[in-house]
């Protein structure tokens, strides 16, 4: 499905529902890299910490992630659980993320905050990260509950979980000053538009590579 051998996969058996999602459309096109390209110091620091963790199967186990080791970045961190094609749940949401959104996302489904017309593509891309696995960095627009629109830079890194449980993604976010206002009253909207997208190869390839 990805052009990867079974030997190189680290996430165990893929649920049938995820397999159907993967076949429904191709992952989004993007740049290819082996490290974050956007010049966000905090994201590079979190990426370096992620690289430093034990990786017996190629990516770190979720249990190896120690929030205290990167305490200064916790306010802008999230952890997502890829529960299925229709549910990507927030397990952990940093205080800065909550404050900017004026909404506590803990337990909330990420896909509920994505434009309906891009929800399938978002689910497809997120599961690519978890099941290939690979990392992802992007610059995109987020609309807050207040109507303010801000440029946000996001990094997602895969975390391995025990066999039979959903993969997780560690997210690091940086929001810039509001650059506009949307008066349509649609509530919080993630990824309203994308300026740049980067697929990061962590040893298992990225979309578009064998």
PDB file of C-alpha atoms in Angstrom, residues 17-18 21 83-88 111 119 123 127:
ATOM      1  CA  UNK A  17     -11.153   0.591   8.263  1.00  0.00           C
ATOM      2  CA  UNK A  18      -7.758   2.300   8.101  1.00  0.00           C
ATOM      3  CA  UNK A  21      -9.107   5.068   4.262  1.00  0.00           C
ATOM      4  CA  UNK A  83      -8.630   5.897  16.992  1.00  0.00           C
ATOM      5  CA  UNK A  84      -9.958   5.433  13.457  1.00  0.00           C
ATOM      6  CA  UNK A  85     -10.739   7.177  10.169  1.00  0.00           C
ATOM      7  CA  UNK A  86     -13.512   9.216  11.812  1.00  0.00           C
ATOM      8  CA  UNK A  87     -11.902   9.900  15.176  1.00  0.00           C
ATOM      9  CA  UNK A  88      -8.545  11.454  15.976  1.00  0.00           C
ATOM     10  CA  UNK A 111     -11.715  16.119  12.604  1.00  0.00           C
ATOM     11  CA  UNK A 119     -11.870  16.216   6.483  1.00  0.00           C
ATOM     12  CA  UNK A 123      -7.742  11.902   8.194  1.00  0.00           C
ATOM     13  CA  UNK A 127      -3.012   8.131   9.430  1.00  0.00           C
TER      14      UNK A 127
END
